[in-house]
Amino acid sequence: MRKQLTVGSLIPGRSDVQMSSPAPVPVHTHTSLKKTDPARPQSEQKLVQVKQRSQTMPVRYIPSETLLQAALTQDQPIAYKCQQGHCGKCSVQIVAGASLLETPTGQEKAKLGEKLATGYRLACQSTFRSSIPT
């Protein structure tokens, strides 16, 4: 058992301190962004698989967000620079889940040209659809 300290118990010579158990201290844990939704099996989650520099990574669908914003929120290491579609550093190849994205923007068409036909997109310009038909 621990001593319950009070102002009076700190006075030298006083030994009539009541013995009791301390009250439990609430513990708050920091919750971070989960990479998967535990309520939904991974096979049912809506994902876009992207490939950049021989590394393939999943990016979970977030309505109306850009592919780059969603990837960074989910701690996926997509390389990028200008975030305006000018430099092309965020160019990724869509391996799976292209139907979750809006059609390519004019900026993507201008920067990527024929690469669009082989599944390339600019992560900073590619936006997830606001809703997906089920």
Short mmCIF file of C-alpha atoms in Angstrom, two decimals:
data_model
loop_
_atom_site.label_atom_id
_atom_site.label_comp_id
_atom_site.label_asym_id
_atom_site.label_seq_id
_atom_site.Cartn_x
_atom_site.Cartn_y
_atom_site.Cartn_z
CA MET A 1 0.00 0.00 0.00
CA ARG A 2 1.10 3.51 -0.71
CA LYS A 3 0.85 6.54 1.51
CA GLN A 4 -1.74 9.10 0.57
CA LEU A 5 0.08 12.38 0.73
CA THR A 6 -1.65 15.55 1.81
CA VAL A 7 -0.31 18.98 2.68
CA GLY A 8 -0.44 18.05 6.35
CA SER A 9 1.40 14.79 5.80
CA LEU A 10 4.40 16.67 4.45
CA ILE A 11 4.95 18.45 7.77
CA PRO A 12 7.92 16.91 9.56
CA GLY A 13 6.94 14.83 12.58
CA ARG A 14 3.42 13.94 11.42
CA SER A 15 2.98 10.23 10.94
CA ASP A 16 -0.80 9.82 11.04
CA VAL A 17 -1.10 9.43 7.28
CA GLN A 18 -4.00 7.30 6.03
CA MET A 19 -2.95 4.33 3.93
CA SER A 20 -4.97 3.77 0.75
CA SER A 21 -4.60 2.62 -2.81
CA PRO A 22 -4.05 5.33 -5.40
CA ALA A 23 -6.79 6.00 -7.93
CA PRO A 24 -6.07 4.48 -11.33
CA VAL A 25 -4.57 6.91 -13.80
CA PRO A 26 -6.29 6.88 -17.21
CA VAL A 27 -3.93 6.04 -20.03
CA HIS A 28 -4.51 7.75 -23.38
CA THR A 29 -2.95 6.08 -26.37
CA HIS A 30 -2.21 7.94 -29.56
CA THR A 31 -4.18 6.51 -32.45
CA SER A 32 -2.53 6.86 -35.82
CA LEU A 33 -4.01 6.55 -39.29
CA LYS A 34 -4.66 2.90 -39.96
CA LYS A 35 -3.55 1.56 -43.31
CA THR A 36 -6.54 -0.73 -43.51
CA ASP A 37 -10.13 -0.47 -42.37
CA PRO A 38 -10.59 -3.21 -39.75
CA ALA A 39 -14.36 -3.29 -40.34
CA ARG A 40 -13.86 -4.37 -43.94
CA PRO A 41 -11.80 -7.36 -45.11
CA GLN A 42 -8.80 -6.32 -47.21
CA SER A 43 -10.21 -8.13 -50.24
CA GLU A 44 -13.24 -5.76 -50.18
CA GLN A 45 -11.30 -2.51 -49.72
CA LYS A 46 -11.10 -0.24 -52.72
CA LEU A 47 -7.45 0.09 -53.69
CA VAL A 48 -5.42 1.43 -56.57
CA GLN A 49 -2.13 -0.38 -57.11
CA VAL A 50 0.52 2.02 -58.40
CA LYS A 51 4.05 1.37 -59.57
CA GLN A 52 6.84 3.91 -59.42
CA ARG A 53 10.53 3.09 -59.90
CA SER A 54 9.95 -0.69 -59.73
CA GLN A 55 8.13 -0.38 -56.40
CA THR A 56 4.44 -1.32 -56.32
CA MET A 57 2.25 0.08 -53.55
CA PRO A 58 -1.45 0.10 -52.67
CA VAL A 59 -3.32 3.37 -52.23
CA ARG A 60 -6.70 3.14 -50.52
CA TYR A 61 -9.62 4.96 -52.17
CA ILE A 62 -10.48 8.33 -50.58
CA PRO A 63 -13.30 10.13 -52.45
CA SER A 64 -12.28 13.32 -54.29
CA GLU A 65 -8.64 13.24 -53.09
CA THR A 66 -5.71 13.17 -55.48
CA LEU A 67 -3.77 9.96 -55.71
CA LEU A 68 -0.75 11.79 -54.28
CA GLN A 69 -2.65 13.20 -51.28
CA ALA A 70 -4.10 9.79 -50.45
CA ALA A 71 -0.73 8.05 -50.84
CA LEU A 72 1.05 10.51 -48.58
CA THR A 73 -1.72 10.26 -45.96
CA GLN A 74 -1.24 6.48 -46.03
CA ASP A 75 2.56 6.75 -45.73
CA GLN A 76 3.24 5.48 -49.24
CA PRO A 77 6.59 6.72 -50.60
CA ILE A 78 5.54 8.31 -53.90
CA ALA A 79 8.20 10.66 -55.25
CA TYR A 80 6.90 14.13 -56.18
CA LYS A 81 8.06 17.71 -56.55
CA CYS A 82 5.91 20.53 -57.94
CA GLN A 83 2.41 19.10 -57.19
CA GLN A 84 1.08 21.02 -60.21
CA GLY A 85 1.63 18.53 -63.01
CA HIS A 86 4.56 20.36 -64.59
CA CYS A 87 7.62 18.33 -63.55
CA GLY A 88 6.31 14.77 -64.02
CA LYS A 89 8.22 13.42 -61.01
CA CYS A 90 5.02 11.95 -59.53
CA SER A 91 4.37 9.89 -62.65
CA VAL A 92 3.09 6.43 -61.68
CA GLN A 93 1.81 3.44 -63.61
CA ILE A 94 -1.61 2.21 -62.54
CA VAL A 95 -1.35 -1.56 -62.10
CA ALA A 96 -4.90 -2.12 -60.79
CA GLY A 97 -7.93 -0.06 -59.77
CA ALA A 98 -7.88 2.53 -62.57
CA SER A 99 -11.69 2.60 -62.53
CA LEU A 100 -11.53 4.34 -59.13
CA LEU A 101 -9.92 7.39 -60.76
CA GLU A 102 -11.45 10.23 -62.76
CA THR A 103 -10.49 10.55 -66.43
CA PRO A 104 -7.06 12.13 -67.10
CA THR A 105 -6.84 15.91 -66.83
CA GLY A 106 -5.59 18.19 -69.59
CA GLN A 107 -2.36 18.60 -67.62
CA GLU A 108 -1.86 14.81 -67.62
CA LYS A 109 -2.60 14.58 -71.35
CA ALA A 110 -0.08 17.33 -72.10
CA LYS A 111 2.67 15.92 -69.88
CA LEU A 112 2.26 12.16 -70.44
CA GLY A 113 0.97 12.00 -74.02
CA GLU A 114 1.05 8.41 -75.29
CA LYS A 115 2.08 7.05 -71.88
CA LEU A 116 -1.55 7.49 -70.77
CA ALA A 117 -2.48 4.54 -72.99
CA THR A 118 -0.05 2.30 -71.06
CA GLY A 119 -1.54 3.22 -67.66
CA TYR A 120 0.66 6.12 -66.61
CA ARG A 121 -0.85 8.96 -64.58
CA LEU A 122 0.40 11.98 -62.65
CA ALA A 123 -0.33 11.24 -58.97
CA CYS A 124 -0.72 14.95 -58.19
CA GLN A 125 -3.39 15.37 -60.89
CA SER A 126 -5.22 12.02 -60.75
CA THR A 127 -8.28 12.35 -58.57
CA PHE A 128 -10.35 9.58 -57.04
CA ARG A 129 -13.98 9.59 -58.17
CA SER A 130 -16.31 11.29 -55.69
CA SER A 131 -18.46 8.17 -55.63
CA ILE A 132 -18.20 4.70 -57.05
CA PRO A 133 -21.15 2.77 -58.43
CA THR A 134 -21.65 -0.39 -56.40
#
